[in-house]
Amino acid sequence: MGLFNLFTQEIAMDLGTANTLIIHNDEIVVNEPSIVALDRNNPKQVLAVGKRALMMHEKTHENIRTVRPLKDGVIADFNAAELMIRELMKMIYPKKPLFPPSWRMMICIPSSITEVEKRAVHDSAEQAGAKEVYLIHEPMAAALGIGIDVEEPVGNMIIDIGGGTTGITVIALAGIVCDQSIRIAGDEFTADIMEALRRYHSLLIGERTAEQIKINIGAAMKDLDNPPDDIPVNGRDLVTGIPKQIMVSYQEIAEALDKSIFKIEEAILKALEMTPPELAADIYRRGLYLTGGGALLRGLDKRLSQKIKLPVHVADDPLKSVVRGTGLALKNYEHYPFVMRQ
């Protein structure tokens, strides 16, 4: 065991629907989109992964296919997930080390995950070369990453708006008290934007363009304090079939996202109804914590605050708070009772 520890390297991974982040030696060494490009004739051959694969997405010919192995926060394509994890792990050491290390890996998973889906994550990590695999629920990791003391007897509500799912969780005494998860998050927002431009402008755009619109001018409210400028969007005219360009404002995007954000508000209210009264009193004092990529949507905190009548805090770096928390949990994996060993 001593020799095993000598060559053991620890990595914490946030295996997300949209992005995968890896922490090694307290540094984020990998921050890439969760997508892989494969050769159709040889499915085991990886042509590109992460940003390079994303550049190929929706632009491929018949011999290449791009795969997003995760859907709604869980592994949908086991083979592609294993290949993607393996390639991303190679990025940690661009030069091949003399003695390949044994990996002790901690991966965060959605709190609503089933046993079968949990097994798929565990097996993918083992197939990719991990000797020890630990799992942690995303809300727990997010709370640690934000800087909350999860072990104290105080209730905290974490809202994690990721790529595939939005998890609304109340945490106290190092455990999940109540949990509400809906499959409306970043991917759904992207689909809403594509649908809105198709309906109101007869413009057909791809997933990548819609994602860029969401990042550049995505908003949850029509009246922002410092609004972003309108941006040009290129696509194909559905009437003539000719490529064209239109200008899109953040108000249009706010209208397109309105229904999805309303469903998230409903889920938060439902989670608050399920919360025990003593913890509800804590949440009233402390407010709600927003994390995940969806927390970057302009005006979302203000809109939620107006609807729920509670203070809403956005994490300092919402995209990275989950992976930072996973890194902290990995350092103290023997100390935290909520770390799952399989």
Short mmCIF file of C-alpha atoms in Angstrom, two decimals:
data_model
loop_
_atom_site.label_atom_id
_atom_site.label_comp_id
_atom_site.label_asym_id
_atom_site.label_seq_id
_atom_site.Cartn_x
_atom_site.Cartn_y
_atom_site.Cartn_z
CA MET A 1 0.00 0.00 0.00
CA GLY A 2 2.93 2.30 0.75
CA LEU A 3 4.28 1.90 -2.77
CA PHE A 4 0.79 2.50 -4.17
CA ASN A 5 0.57 5.79 -2.23
CA LEU A 6 3.97 6.85 -3.56
CA PHE A 7 2.74 6.83 -7.15
CA THR A 8 -0.82 7.90 -6.42
CA GLN A 9 -1.98 11.19 -7.90
CA GLU A 10 -5.26 12.76 -6.87
CA ILE A 11 -7.65 14.39 -9.31
CA ALA A 12 -11.08 15.91 -8.72
CA MET A 13 -13.43 15.97 -11.67
CA ASP A 14 -16.64 17.86 -12.35
CA LEU A 15 -18.08 15.72 -15.15
CA GLY A 16 -20.74 18.07 -16.46
CA THR A 17 -23.22 17.94 -19.34
CA ALA A 18 -21.71 21.07 -20.89
CA ASN A 19 -18.17 21.32 -19.44
CA THR A 20 -15.71 19.03 -17.69
CA LEU A 21 -13.24 20.52 -15.20
CA ILE A 22 -10.35 18.71 -13.53
CA ILE A 23 -8.35 19.86 -10.48
CA HIS A 24 -4.88 18.43 -9.89
CA ASN A 25 -2.49 19.74 -7.21
CA ASP A 26 -5.00 22.47 -6.23
CA GLU A 27 -5.05 23.89 -9.77
CA ILE A 28 -7.69 23.67 -12.47
CA VAL A 29 -5.65 21.94 -15.17
CA VAL A 30 -8.51 21.03 -17.54
CA ASN A 31 -11.53 23.17 -18.39
CA GLU A 32 -13.02 21.83 -21.61
CA PRO A 33 -16.47 21.36 -23.17
CA SER A 34 -17.83 17.82 -22.62
CA ILE A 35 -17.71 16.73 -26.24
CA VAL A 36 -15.65 14.26 -28.23
CA ALA A 37 -15.17 13.77 -32.00
CA LEU A 38 -14.96 10.14 -33.13
CA ASP A 39 -14.15 8.36 -36.38
CA ARG A 40 -17.32 6.63 -37.64
CA ASN A 41 -15.30 3.80 -39.21
CA ASN A 42 -13.35 3.20 -36.00
CA PRO A 43 -15.45 4.24 -32.97
CA LYS A 44 -12.51 3.76 -30.58
CA GLN A 45 -10.44 6.40 -32.37
CA VAL A 46 -10.71 9.87 -30.84
CA LEU A 47 -10.08 12.65 -33.36
CA ALA A 48 -10.53 15.56 -30.96
CA VAL A 49 -11.84 16.33 -27.51
CA GLY A 50 -13.01 19.48 -25.70
CA LYS A 51 -12.65 22.83 -27.48
CA ARG A 52 -11.27 21.27 -30.68
CA ALA A 53 -14.20 18.85 -30.87
CA LEU A 54 -16.65 21.70 -30.19
CA MET A 55 -15.24 23.59 -33.19
CA MET A 56 -16.12 20.54 -35.32
CA HIS A 57 -19.63 20.20 -33.82
CA GLU A 58 -22.41 20.47 -36.45
CA LYS A 59 -19.77 20.94 -39.17
CA THR A 60 -18.76 17.33 -39.72
CA HIS A 61 -18.85 15.10 -42.82
CA GLU A 62 -20.04 11.49 -42.88
CA ASN A 63 -16.80 9.98 -41.50
CA ILE A 64 -16.75 12.06 -38.31
CA ARG A 65 -19.35 12.26 -35.57
CA THR A 66 -19.29 14.54 -32.56
CA VAL A 67 -20.79 13.13 -29.37
CA ARG A 68 -21.80 14.77 -26.14
CA PRO A 69 -21.56 11.72 -23.85
CA LEU A 70 -23.62 13.25 -21.04
CA LYS A 71 -27.27 14.15 -21.22
CA ASP A 72 -29.28 15.67 -18.36
CA GLY A 73 -26.29 15.33 -16.03
CA VAL A 74 -25.82 11.57 -16.55
CA ILE A 75 -23.85 9.39 -18.95
CA ALA A 76 -25.87 8.67 -22.09
CA ASP A 77 -23.06 7.16 -24.19
CA PHE A 78 -20.82 4.93 -22.08
CA ASN A 79 -18.14 4.31 -24.74
CA ALA A 80 -17.80 8.00 -25.66
CA ALA A 81 -17.70 9.02 -21.96
CA GLU A 82 -14.84 6.62 -21.25
CA LEU A 83 -12.85 7.84 -24.28
CA MET A 84 -13.48 11.49 -23.35
CA ILE A 85 -12.37 11.01 -19.71
CA ARG A 86 -9.25 9.17 -20.88
CA GLU A 87 -8.30 11.95 -23.33
CA LEU A 88 -8.98 14.72 -20.79
CA MET A 89 -6.79 12.93 -18.22
CA LYS A 90 -3.97 12.89 -20.77
CA MET A 91 -4.10 16.71 -20.79
CA ILE A 92 -2.91 16.76 -17.16
CA TYR A 93 0.51 15.51 -18.29
CA PRO A 94 1.09 16.66 -21.89
CA LYS A 95 4.45 14.82 -21.80
CA LYS A 96 4.08 11.14 -20.98
CA PRO A 97 5.59 10.48 -17.53
CA LEU A 98 8.18 7.71 -17.05
CA PHE A 99 5.99 5.95 -14.46
CA PRO A 100 2.30 6.43 -15.23
CA PRO A 101 0.63 7.41 -11.93
CA SER A 102 -2.21 5.56 -10.23
CA TRP A 103 -5.15 7.89 -10.08
CA ARG A 104 -7.31 8.46 -7.02
CA MET A 105 -10.31 10.20 -8.52
CA MET A 106 -13.32 11.98 -7.11
CA ILE A 107 -16.21 12.74 -9.42
CA CYS A 108 -19.32 14.75 -8.60
CA ILE A 109 -22.74 13.42 -9.62
CA PRO A 110 -26.26 14.93 -9.58
CA SER A 111 -28.15 14.24 -6.35
CA SER A 112 -31.13 12.78 -8.27
CA ILE A 113 -28.97 10.09 -9.94
CA THR A 114 -30.07 6.43 -9.93
CA GLU A 115 -27.89 3.49 -8.85
CA VAL A 116 -27.46 2.39 -12.49
CA GLU A 117 -26.35 5.89 -13.56
CA LYS A 118 -23.99 6.03 -10.56
CA ARG A 119 -22.47 2.72 -11.63
CA ALA A 120 -21.97 4.05 -15.17
CA VAL A 121 -19.93 7.02 -13.85
CA HIS A 122 -17.87 4.73 -11.61
CA ASP A 123 -17.19 2.21 -14.39
CA SER A 124 -16.29 4.93 -16.91
CA ALA A 125 -13.69 6.33 -14.51
CA GLU A 126 -12.23 2.87 -13.83
CA GLN A 127 -12.07 2.05 -17.54
CA ALA A 128 -10.28 5.37 -18.11
CA GLY A 129 -7.55 4.34 -15.67
CA ALA A 130 -8.64 5.32 -12.13
CA LYS A 131 -7.56 2.89 -9.38
CA GLU A 132 -9.76 4.42 -6.66
CA VAL A 133 -13.01 6.21 -7.45
CA TYR A 134 -15.02 8.29 -4.98
CA LEU A 135 -18.31 10.02 -5.74
CA ILE A 136 -19.80 13.15 -4.22
CA HIS A 137 -23.18 14.80 -4.80
CA GLU A 138 -22.95 18.05 -6.77
CA PRO A 139 -24.84 20.24 -4.23
CA MET A 140 -22.42 19.14 -1.48
CA ALA A 141 -19.43 19.93 -3.70
CA ALA A 142 -20.98 23.30 -4.67
CA ALA A 143 -21.55 24.21 -1.00
CA LEU A 144 -17.93 23.36 -0.14
CA GLY A 145 -16.72 25.35 -3.17
CA ILE A 146 -18.74 28.43 -2.17
CA GLY A 147 -17.15 28.27 1.30
CA ILE A 148 -20.10 27.06 3.37
CA ASP A 149 -19.40 24.97 6.46
CA VAL A 150 -21.59 21.99 5.51
CA GLU A 151 -21.20 20.20 8.85
CA GLU A 152 -22.80 22.86 11.07
CA PRO A 153 -26.47 22.44 12.10
CA VAL A 154 -27.66 25.26 9.85
CA GLY A 155 -29.75 25.00 6.68
CA ASN A 156 -28.38 26.26 3.36
CA MET A 157 -30.18 26.17 0.04
CA ILE A 158 -27.99 25.61 -3.02
CA ILE A 159 -29.39 26.10 -6.54
CA ASP A 160 -27.04 24.58 -9.10
CA ILE A 161 -28.07 25.46 -12.68
CA GLY A 162 -25.85 23.29 -14.84
CA GLY A 163 -25.98 22.23 -18.47
CA GLY A 164 -28.49 19.38 -18.19
CA THR A 165 -30.18 19.72 -14.80
CA THR A 166 -31.04 22.30 -12.16
CA GLY A 167 -30.60 20.92 -8.67
CA ILE A 168 -32.28 22.68 -5.75
CA THR A 169 -30.99 21.25 -2.49
CA VAL A 170 -31.22 22.03 1.22
CA ILE A 171 -28.08 20.97 3.11
CA ALA A 172 -27.54 20.68 6.87
CA LEU A 173 -25.26 18.58 9.11
CA ALA A 174 -23.21 17.28 6.14
CA GLY A 175 -26.27 15.73 4.51
CA ILE A 176 -28.98 16.48 1.96
CA VAL A 177 -32.27 17.20 3.73
CA CYS A 178 -34.48 17.78 0.71
CA ASP A 179 -33.72 17.76 -2.94
CA GLN A 180 -35.59 18.89 -6.02
CA SER A 181 -34.13 18.31 -9.48
CA ILE A 182 -35.57 19.39 -12.83
CA ARG A 183 -34.18 18.76 -16.28
CA ILE A 184 -34.33 22.41 -17.27
CA ALA A 185 -30.96 24.14 -17.42
CA GLY A 186 -28.37 25.45 -19.90
CA ASP A 187 -29.25 23.05 -22.75
CA GLU A 188 -32.92 23.93 -22.45
CA PHE A 189 -32.07 27.67 -22.57
CA THR A 190 -30.06 27.06 -25.76
CA ALA A 191 -33.00 25.19 -27.33
CA ASP A 192 -35.35 28.06 -26.34
CA ILE A 193 -33.12 30.58 -28.14
CA MET A 194 -33.01 28.43 -31.31
CA GLU A 195 -36.80 28.06 -31.25
CA ALA A 196 -37.41 31.81 -30.68
CA LEU A 197 -35.24 32.86 -33.65
CA ARG A 198 -36.90 30.24 -35.84
CA ARG A 199 -40.37 31.39 -34.86
CA TYR A 200 -39.96 35.19 -34.87
CA HIS A 201 -37.26 35.71 -37.50
CA SER A 202 -37.58 32.53 -39.64
CA LEU A 203 -33.87 32.07 -38.98
CA LEU A 204 -32.37 28.63 -38.50
CA ILE A 205 -29.29 28.63 -36.26
CA GLY A 206 -27.15 25.84 -34.80
CA GLU A 207 -26.53 24.85 -31.21
CA ARG A 208 -23.14 26.59 -31.07
CA THR A 209 -24.53 29.91 -32.30
CA ALA A 210 -27.38 29.73 -29.78
CA GLU A 211 -24.84 28.99 -27.03
CA GLN A 212 -22.84 32.10 -28.02
CA ILE A 213 -25.99 34.25 -27.98
CA LYS A 214 -26.80 32.94 -24.48
CA ILE A 215 -23.29 33.79 -23.22
CA ASN A 216 -23.12 37.23 -24.88
CA ILE A 217 -26.62 38.62 -24.27
CA GLY A 218 -28.49 35.99 -22.23
CA ALA A 219 -30.76 37.64 -19.66
CA ALA A 220 -33.53 36.67 -17.28
CA MET A 221 -35.19 40.13 -17.17
CA LYS A 222 -36.19 42.66 -19.81
CA ASP A 223 -34.97 45.67 -17.83
CA LEU A 224 -31.34 45.38 -16.75
CA ASP A 225 -29.27 48.05 -15.01
CA ASN A 226 -26.40 47.80 -17.53
CA PRO A 227 -27.81 46.06 -20.61
CA PRO A 228 -25.54 44.39 -23.20
CA ASP A 229 -25.51 45.70 -26.79
CA ASP A 230 -27.46 44.00 -29.56
CA ILE A 231 -25.41 41.40 -31.42
CA PRO A 232 -25.45 40.23 -35.05
CA VAL A 233 -26.54 36.62 -35.58
CA ASN A 234 -25.90 34.64 -38.76
CA GLY A 235 -28.03 31.73 -39.90
CA ARG A 236 -30.15 30.36 -42.72
CA ASP A 237 -33.38 32.02 -43.78
CA LEU A 238 -36.12 29.38 -43.60
CA VAL A 239 -38.20 31.12 -46.30
CA THR A 240 -35.56 31.66 -49.02
CA GLY A 241 -32.93 29.14 -47.86
CA ILE A 242 -30.23 31.83 -48.21
CA PRO A 243 -27.82 32.68 -45.34
CA LYS A 244 -28.67 36.01 -43.66
CA GLN A 245 -27.81 38.15 -40.65
CA ILE A 246 -30.11 39.78 -38.10
CA MET A 247 -29.57 41.90 -34.98
CA VAL A 248 -30.80 40.35 -31.73
CA SER A 249 -31.40 42.22 -28.45
CA TYR A 250 -31.19 40.89 -24.90
CA GLN A 251 -34.95 41.62 -24.42
CA GLU A 252 -35.80 39.04 -27.09
CA ILE A 253 -33.60 36.47 -25.37
CA ALA A 254 -35.14 37.27 -21.96
CA GLU A 255 -38.59 36.64 -23.50
CA ALA A 256 -37.40 33.37 -25.06
CA LEU A 257 -36.04 32.11 -21.72
CA ASP A 258 -39.02 33.28 -19.68
CA LYS A 259 -40.93 29.94 -19.61
CA SER A 260 -37.89 27.87 -18.61
CA ILE A 261 -36.91 30.30 -15.83
CA PHE A 262 -40.51 30.26 -14.59
CA LYS A 263 -40.26 26.44 -14.24
CA ILE A 264 -37.05 26.85 -12.19
CA GLU A 265 -38.86 29.38 -9.94
CA GLU A 266 -41.71 26.88 -9.44
CA ALA A 267 -39.22 24.14 -8.51
CA ILE A 268 -37.53 26.44 -5.95
CA LEU A 269 -40.91 27.23 -4.36
CA LYS A 270 -41.71 23.50 -4.26
CA ALA A 271 -38.37 22.78 -2.56
CA LEU A 272 -39.04 25.53 0.00
CA GLU A 273 -42.45 23.93 0.76
CA MET A 274 -40.70 20.63 1.54
CA THR A 275 -38.13 22.26 3.84
CA PRO A 276 -38.55 21.62 7.61
CA PRO A 277 -39.52 24.84 9.46
CA GLU A 278 -36.31 25.21 11.49
CA LEU A 279 -34.21 24.99 8.31
CA ALA A 280 -36.61 27.36 6.53
CA ALA A 281 -35.85 29.90 9.29
CA ASP A 282 -32.11 29.53 8.54
CA ILE A 283 -32.72 29.97 4.80
CA TYR A 284 -34.73 33.14 5.51
CA ARG A 285 -31.70 34.57 7.32
CA ARG A 286 -29.05 33.33 4.91
CA GLY A 287 -30.81 33.46 1.55
CA LEU A 288 -30.25 31.21 -1.47
CA TYR A 289 -26.92 30.44 -3.15
CA LEU A 290 -26.79 30.29 -6.95
CA THR A 291 -24.07 28.29 -8.67
CA GLY A 292 -23.41 26.57 -12.02
CA GLY A 293 -23.18 28.16 -15.49
CA GLY A 294 -26.84 29.23 -15.44
CA ALA A 295 -26.09 31.54 -12.50
CA LEU A 296 -24.24 33.80 -14.98
CA LEU A 297 -27.52 34.68 -16.72
CA ARG A 298 -27.88 38.45 -16.37
CA GLY A 299 -30.52 39.52 -13.85
CA LEU A 300 -31.37 35.98 -12.73
CA ASP A 301 -30.52 36.64 -9.07
CA LYS A 302 -32.68 39.79 -9.09
CA ARG A 303 -35.61 38.00 -10.73
CA LEU A 304 -35.50 35.08 -8.28
CA SER A 305 -35.19 37.49 -5.36
CA GLN A 306 -38.31 39.39 -6.49
CA LYS A 307 -40.31 36.18 -6.93
CA ILE A 308 -39.24 34.37 -3.74
CA LYS A 309 -38.79 37.47 -1.54
CA LEU A 310 -35.46 36.18 -0.20
CA PRO A 311 -31.89 37.35 -0.77
CA VAL A 312 -30.11 35.47 -3.60
CA HIS A 313 -26.31 35.28 -3.66
CA VAL A 314 -24.36 34.31 -6.79
CA ALA A 315 -21.15 32.35 -6.10
CA ASP A 316 -17.90 34.21 -6.92
CA ASP A 317 -17.00 31.90 -9.80
CA PRO A 318 -20.16 29.84 -10.33
CA LEU A 319 -18.71 27.69 -13.13
CA LYS A 320 -15.85 26.49 -10.93
CA SER A 321 -17.41 26.26 -7.46
CA VAL A 322 -18.45 22.59 -7.90
CA VAL A 323 -15.00 21.42 -9.01
CA ARG A 324 -13.30 23.44 -6.25
CA GLY A 325 -15.57 21.80 -3.69
CA THR A 326 -14.82 18.36 -5.17
CA GLY A 327 -11.09 19.14 -4.79
CA LEU A 328 -11.60 20.09 -1.12
CA ALA A 329 -13.60 16.93 -0.46
CA LEU A 330 -10.89 14.79 -2.08
CA LYS A 331 -8.25 16.27 0.24
CA ASN A 332 -10.36 15.30 3.26
CA TYR A 333 -12.16 12.28 1.83
CA GLU A 334 -11.69 10.25 5.03
CA HIS A 335 -13.11 13.08 7.12
CA TYR A 336 -16.35 13.80 5.22
CA PRO A 337 -19.14 11.26 5.77
CA PHE A 338 -20.96 12.16 2.54
CA VAL A 339 -18.19 10.95 0.22
CA MET A 340 -19.38 7.74 -1.45
CA ARG A 341 -16.98 4.83 -1.76
CA GLN A 342 -18.09 2.12 -4.16
#
